[in-house]
């Protein structure tokens, strides 16, 4: 069997000042890759080596100025794709900012804003928004035309789940964590839901139902993934509109400065209905009920009748 031809070794002339010849083998070099640089350290919210104090509202107001473009100066966003932050517990906001910063809650926009924040910055921003009041929206009270909930007002389906859940499907009552008035729970940092945009809430519930949580390890949000797993599309939309109109009675707009018309002083033909705060059902969810419109019309008629009955400038 023929042997492979052996190529002769190439010998070059020695370099100046050297007596050793240089071969192609001795000239070969091996490239050494550069070591990967360590990523920038992340200051987590619960880092035991970082001293963090309760948030300062005044300091947080200045730090939250950049948030106003999307979330509103007072945390009441106009665009429903951006959540309202007003009234959210301080620790909840701080925790979410920490998750955005580490990338555990994926959101490129929020990660860029959270990247330069310290743990104290996060608490200060949280304190500012916690001091603000969320403005309630209006719940959808149109009648459901067909399906298992036919005849019910649209928000009532969500109201039932919010207050009682559905044990047969393993759905706990929302108010168990978020409070009966949807104000959240500052202790375990459960978010406020009252007044939140229905579009935003529905989007998040659909995300959870699809199994798309966020966080890692102890921060992983598995609770909402489990809660939303059995919700129907109608239930998600109904829950979203219910919490948008949800508000505490104490948060209602103050009564008008105009003199109130007392029932005893109502003129003949008047209704005697006094000026009232915005209409609510017993749950505290504002509605666009036609009956409420009738109340407003009656109030206006009573006011006009009272003005007609008042003495003129000459005492007639």
Short mmCIF file of C-alpha atoms in Angstrom, two decimals:
data_model
loop_
_atom_site.label_atom_id
_atom_site.label_comp_id
_atom_site.label_asym_id
_atom_site.label_seq_id
_atom_site.Cartn_x
_atom_site.Cartn_y
_atom_site.Cartn_z
CA UNK A 1 0.00 0.00 0.00
CA UNK A 2 1.56 3.33 -1.01
CA UNK A 3 2.58 5.63 1.81
CA UNK A 4 1.28 9.23 1.81
CA UNK A 5 3.79 11.72 0.59
CA UNK A 6 5.44 13.66 3.40
CA UNK A 7 5.77 17.34 2.73
CA UNK A 8 9.16 18.82 3.49
CA UNK A 9 9.38 21.13 6.46
CA UNK A 10 9.65 24.75 5.41
CA UNK A 11 12.59 26.48 7.01
CA UNK A 12 12.86 30.24 6.87
CA UNK A 13 15.88 32.37 7.39
CA UNK A 14 16.50 33.26 11.03
CA UNK A 15 15.43 36.71 12.10
CA UNK A 16 18.06 39.31 12.74
CA UNK A 17 19.80 38.71 16.06
CA UNK A 18 18.59 35.09 16.29
CA UNK A 19 20.56 31.95 15.47
CA UNK A 20 17.52 29.64 15.48
CA UNK A 21 15.66 28.96 12.24
CA UNK A 22 11.92 29.67 12.23
CA UNK A 23 9.62 26.89 11.08
CA UNK A 24 5.94 27.10 10.19
CA UNK A 25 5.16 24.95 13.20
CA UNK A 26 6.95 27.18 15.70
CA UNK A 27 5.35 30.28 14.18
CA UNK A 28 1.78 29.07 14.66
CA UNK A 29 -0.17 30.74 17.48
CA UNK A 30 -3.42 29.95 19.29
CA UNK A 31 -6.02 32.74 19.77
CA UNK A 32 -7.16 33.08 23.37
CA UNK A 33 -10.78 34.35 23.74
CA UNK A 34 -11.33 37.26 26.08
CA UNK A 35 -13.04 36.42 29.33
CA UNK A 36 -16.69 37.46 29.52
CA UNK A 37 -17.22 40.49 31.69
CA UNK A 38 -19.46 40.08 34.70
CA UNK A 39 -22.87 41.77 34.31
CA UNK A 40 -23.48 44.93 36.25
CA UNK A 41 -24.65 44.14 39.78
CA UNK A 42 -28.38 44.54 40.41
CA UNK A 43 -29.57 46.07 43.66
CA UNK A 44 -32.61 43.94 44.49
CA UNK A 45 -35.40 45.34 46.61
CA UNK A 46 -34.78 42.79 49.35
CA UNK A 47 -30.98 42.88 49.23
CA UNK A 48 -29.93 42.49 52.90
CA UNK A 49 -26.78 44.51 52.22
CA UNK A 50 -28.72 47.57 51.08
CA UNK A 51 -30.29 49.73 53.75
CA UNK A 52 -33.73 50.84 52.61
CA UNK A 53 -36.13 53.06 54.51
CA UNK A 54 -39.88 53.57 54.03
CA UNK A 55 -40.54 55.75 51.02
CA UNK A 56 -40.63 59.54 51.15
CA UNK A 57 -43.61 61.07 49.32
CA UNK A 58 -41.90 64.39 48.55
CA UNK A 59 -38.77 62.73 47.22
CA UNK A 60 -40.87 60.26 45.27
CA UNK A 61 -42.85 63.00 43.55
CA UNK A 62 -39.71 64.34 41.91
CA UNK A 63 -38.42 60.89 41.00
CA UNK A 64 -41.81 59.94 39.53
CA UNK A 65 -41.93 62.94 37.18
CA UNK A 66 -40.68 60.80 34.30
CA UNK A 67 -43.60 58.39 34.88
CA UNK A 68 -46.17 61.10 34.10
CA UNK A 69 -45.92 60.72 30.32
CA UNK A 70 -47.61 57.32 30.42
CA UNK A 71 -49.13 56.98 33.89
CA UNK A 72 -50.25 60.57 34.53
CA UNK A 73 -48.79 63.13 36.92
CA UNK A 74 -50.95 61.80 39.77
CA UNK A 75 -50.89 58.17 38.66
CA UNK A 76 -54.23 58.34 36.82
CA UNK A 77 -53.29 57.41 33.27
CA UNK A 78 -55.47 58.48 30.35
CA UNK A 79 -54.45 55.81 27.84
CA UNK A 80 -56.02 52.51 28.99
CA UNK A 81 -53.05 50.45 27.82
CA UNK A 82 -51.03 51.99 30.67
CA UNK A 83 -52.14 51.08 34.21
CA UNK A 84 -53.23 53.56 36.83
CA UNK A 85 -50.68 53.67 39.64
CA UNK A 86 -52.57 56.00 41.97
CA UNK A 87 -53.48 54.28 45.22
CA UNK A 88 -51.20 51.28 44.65
CA UNK A 89 -49.44 50.05 47.82
CA UNK A 90 -45.92 51.42 48.16
CA UNK A 91 -44.30 48.00 48.47
CA UNK A 92 -46.16 46.67 45.44
CA UNK A 93 -44.82 49.43 43.17
CA UNK A 94 -41.32 49.08 44.60
CA UNK A 95 -41.41 45.33 44.09
CA UNK A 96 -42.57 45.59 40.48
CA UNK A 97 -39.84 48.13 39.70
CA UNK A 98 -37.28 45.70 41.14
CA UNK A 99 -38.64 42.90 38.93
CA UNK A 100 -38.52 45.17 35.87
CA UNK A 101 -34.93 46.08 36.69
CA UNK A 102 -33.75 42.46 36.95
CA UNK A 103 -35.76 41.44 33.88
CA UNK A 104 -37.81 38.95 35.90
CA UNK A 105 -40.88 40.85 34.73
CA UNK A 106 -40.12 41.29 31.03
CA UNK A 107 -40.89 44.73 29.66
CA UNK A 108 -38.18 46.51 27.64
CA UNK A 109 -39.69 49.96 28.21
CA UNK A 110 -40.04 49.60 31.97
CA UNK A 111 -36.67 47.89 32.29
CA UNK A 112 -34.95 50.92 30.78
CA UNK A 113 -36.70 53.25 33.23
CA UNK A 114 -36.04 51.00 36.23
CA UNK A 115 -32.38 50.29 35.42
CA UNK A 116 -30.90 53.40 37.13
CA UNK A 117 -33.18 53.25 40.18
CA UNK A 118 -31.87 52.28 43.59
CA UNK A 119 -33.97 50.31 46.05
CA UNK A 120 -34.65 53.55 47.94
CA UNK A 121 -35.74 55.29 44.73
CA UNK A 122 -38.27 52.52 44.20
CA UNK A 123 -39.70 52.93 47.70
CA UNK A 124 -39.92 56.72 47.28
CA UNK A 125 -41.75 56.42 43.96
CA UNK A 126 -44.06 53.84 45.50
CA UNK A 127 -44.80 56.14 48.45
CA UNK A 128 -45.76 58.98 46.12
CA UNK A 129 -48.21 56.96 44.05
CA UNK A 130 -49.63 55.31 47.18
CA UNK A 131 -50.51 58.80 48.44
CA UNK A 132 -52.60 59.55 45.34
CA UNK A 133 -56.25 58.62 44.79
CA UNK A 134 -57.33 56.51 41.85
CA UNK A 135 -60.23 57.96 39.89
CA UNK A 136 -63.02 55.41 39.31
CA UNK A 137 -64.42 54.63 35.90
CA UNK A 138 -67.89 53.43 34.93
CA UNK A 139 -68.89 49.77 34.92
CA UNK A 140 -70.75 48.31 31.94
CA UNK A 141 -74.32 47.52 33.04
CA UNK A 142 -75.80 46.52 29.69
CA UNK A 143 -77.94 43.37 29.76
CA UNK A 144 -76.36 40.13 28.54
CA UNK A 145 -78.41 38.95 25.55
CA UNK A 146 -77.63 35.23 25.54
CA UNK A 147 -75.56 32.47 27.07
CA UNK A 148 -75.49 31.11 30.63
CA UNK A 149 -75.69 34.62 32.10
CA UNK A 150 -78.54 35.84 29.90
CA UNK A 151 -80.50 38.69 31.46
CA UNK A 152 -77.82 39.67 33.98
CA UNK A 153 -76.12 43.03 33.83
CA UNK A 154 -72.68 42.64 32.35
CA UNK A 155 -70.74 43.74 35.44
CA UNK A 156 -72.74 41.41 37.72
CA UNK A 157 -70.91 38.32 36.46
CA UNK A 158 -67.61 39.85 37.53
CA UNK A 159 -69.11 41.11 40.78
CA UNK A 160 -70.06 37.57 41.79
CA UNK A 161 -66.56 36.27 41.11
CA UNK A 162 -64.93 39.24 42.83
CA UNK A 163 -66.95 38.77 46.02
CA UNK A 164 -67.63 35.04 46.15
CA UNK A 165 -65.44 33.29 43.58
CA UNK A 166 -66.49 29.89 42.27
CA UNK A 167 -65.52 26.96 44.51
CA UNK A 168 -66.64 24.39 41.95
CA UNK A 169 -63.91 25.59 39.57
CA UNK A 170 -61.31 26.47 42.18
CA UNK A 171 -61.62 30.24 41.68
CA UNK A 172 -61.20 32.16 44.96
CA UNK A 173 -62.92 35.48 45.61
CA UNK A 174 -60.78 38.34 44.33
CA UNK A 175 -61.53 40.42 47.42
CA UNK A 176 -59.79 37.83 49.62
CA UNK A 177 -56.47 39.34 48.49
CA UNK A 178 -57.42 42.66 46.92
CA UNK A 179 -59.91 43.80 49.57
CA UNK A 180 -63.71 44.26 49.45
CA UNK A 181 -63.29 47.73 47.95
CA UNK A 182 -60.42 46.69 45.66
CA UNK A 183 -57.89 48.87 47.50
CA UNK A 184 -55.28 46.09 47.66
CA UNK A 185 -53.28 44.92 50.65
CA UNK A 186 -50.09 46.83 51.55
CA UNK A 187 -48.79 44.05 53.84
CA UNK A 188 -48.17 41.29 51.29
CA UNK A 189 -48.07 43.96 48.56
CA UNK A 190 -51.21 42.93 46.68
CA UNK A 191 -52.15 45.61 44.13
CA UNK A 192 -55.15 47.87 44.16
CA UNK A 193 -57.73 47.08 41.48
CA UNK A 194 -60.38 49.74 42.09
CA UNK A 195 -60.71 52.13 39.16
CA UNK A 196 -58.16 50.32 37.01
CA UNK A 197 -58.72 50.53 33.25
CA UNK A 198 -60.84 47.58 32.10
CA UNK A 199 -58.65 47.15 29.01
CA UNK A 200 -55.49 46.80 31.09
CA UNK A 201 -57.08 44.43 33.62
CA UNK A 202 -58.54 42.21 30.90
CA UNK A 203 -55.18 42.04 29.10
CA UNK A 204 -53.42 40.93 32.29
CA UNK A 205 -56.07 38.32 33.13
CA UNK A 206 -55.80 36.87 29.63
CA UNK A 207 -52.02 36.76 30.01
CA UNK A 208 -52.33 34.91 33.32
CA UNK A 209 -54.91 32.51 31.87
CA UNK A 210 -52.46 31.66 29.09
CA UNK A 211 -49.93 30.68 31.76
CA UNK A 212 -47.75 33.72 31.19
CA UNK A 213 -46.68 34.75 34.67
CA UNK A 214 -43.50 36.53 35.63
CA UNK A 215 -40.80 36.40 38.27
CA UNK A 216 -38.49 33.60 39.33
CA UNK A 217 -38.28 31.45 42.44
CA UNK A 218 -40.11 33.06 45.35
CA UNK A 219 -40.99 36.01 43.14
CA UNK A 220 -42.78 33.87 40.56
CA UNK A 221 -46.39 34.92 40.17
CA UNK A 222 -48.09 31.54 40.14
CA UNK A 223 -51.16 32.55 42.15
CA UNK A 224 -52.77 34.60 39.40
CA UNK A 225 -51.90 32.00 36.78
CA UNK A 226 -53.83 29.43 38.81
CA UNK A 227 -56.72 31.80 39.57
CA UNK A 228 -57.23 32.85 35.94
CA UNK A 229 -56.80 29.39 34.42
CA UNK A 230 -60.54 28.61 34.41
CA UNK A 231 -61.96 32.04 33.58
CA UNK A 232 -64.02 32.41 30.41
CA UNK A 233 -63.66 35.35 28.04
CA UNK A 234 -66.95 36.78 29.28
CA UNK A 235 -65.87 36.47 32.91
CA UNK A 236 -62.57 38.20 32.22
CA UNK A 237 -64.26 41.13 30.50
CA UNK A 238 -66.94 41.33 33.20
CA UNK A 239 -64.40 41.29 36.04
CA UNK A 240 -62.41 43.99 34.27
CA UNK A 241 -65.36 46.35 33.87
CA UNK A 242 -66.57 45.67 37.42
CA UNK A 243 -63.29 46.69 39.04
CA UNK A 244 -63.03 49.74 36.77
CA UNK A 245 -66.21 51.08 38.37
CA UNK A 246 -65.39 49.83 41.86
CA UNK A 247 -64.73 52.50 44.46
CA UNK A 248 -65.27 53.18 48.13
CA UNK A 249 -68.28 55.34 48.98
CA UNK A 250 -65.96 57.74 50.80
CA UNK A 251 -64.14 58.33 47.50
CA UNK A 252 -67.21 59.68 45.73
CA UNK A 253 -67.21 63.26 44.52
CA UNK A 254 -68.43 65.79 47.09
CA UNK A 255 -71.93 67.14 46.77
CA UNK A 256 -72.53 70.28 44.75
CA UNK A 257 -72.01 73.68 46.40
CA UNK A 258 -75.48 74.69 45.24
CA UNK A 259 -78.18 74.82 47.95
CA UNK A 260 -79.75 71.42 48.44
CA UNK A 261 -83.48 71.04 48.02
CA UNK A 262 -84.88 69.41 51.12
CA UNK A 263 -87.92 67.18 50.82
CA UNK A 264 -89.96 69.23 53.29
CA UNK A 265 -89.33 72.42 51.33
CA UNK A 266 -90.14 70.99 47.93
CA UNK A 267 -92.61 73.15 46.01
CA UNK A 268 -95.85 71.76 44.69
CA UNK A 269 -95.19 69.42 41.82
CA UNK A 270 -91.52 69.01 42.79
CA UNK A 271 -89.87 65.71 43.60
CA UNK A 272 -88.12 66.75 46.78
CA UNK A 273 -84.99 64.82 45.72
CA UNK A 274 -81.87 66.34 47.23
CA UNK A 275 -78.62 66.82 45.34
CA UNK A 276 -76.72 63.52 45.49
CA UNK A 277 -73.25 62.19 44.94
CA UNK A 278 -72.59 60.03 41.85
CA UNK A 279 -74.92 57.06 41.64
CA UNK A 280 -73.66 53.73 42.89
CA UNK A 281 -75.06 50.28 43.29
CA UNK A 282 -74.70 48.54 46.63
CA UNK A 283 -71.28 47.21 45.65
CA UNK A 284 -69.88 50.67 45.10
CA UNK A 285 -69.49 50.12 41.36
CA UNK A 286 -70.61 53.12 39.36
CA UNK A 287 -73.06 52.26 36.62
CA UNK A 288 -74.60 53.97 33.63
CA UNK A 289 -78.06 52.80 34.69
CA UNK A 290 -81.00 54.45 32.95
CA UNK A 291 -82.62 54.78 36.37
CA UNK A 292 -79.72 56.95 37.49
CA UNK A 293 -80.32 59.21 34.51
CA UNK A 294 -83.94 59.53 35.56
CA UNK A 295 -82.82 60.57 39.04
CA UNK A 296 -80.64 63.30 37.56
CA UNK A 297 -83.54 64.55 35.43
CA UNK A 298 -85.81 64.64 38.46
CA UNK A 299 -83.18 66.58 40.39
CA UNK A 300 -82.95 69.14 37.61
CA UNK A 301 -86.73 69.51 37.44
CA UNK A 302 -86.93 69.96 41.20
CA UNK A 303 -84.22 72.62 41.08
CA UNK A 304 -86.03 74.53 38.32
CA UNK A 305 -89.34 74.36 40.20
CA UNK A 306 -87.65 75.66 43.33
CA UNK A 307 -86.13 78.57 41.44
CA UNK A 308 -89.55 79.46 39.96
CA UNK A 309 -91.09 79.44 43.44
CA UNK A 310 -88.46 81.73 45.02
CA UNK A 311 -89.51 85.37 45.66
CA UNK A 312 -88.31 87.86 43.07
CA UNK A 313 -86.23 90.96 43.80
CA UNK A 314 -89.37 92.92 44.68
CA UNK A 315 -90.57 90.38 47.22
CA UNK A 316 -93.42 88.95 45.10
#
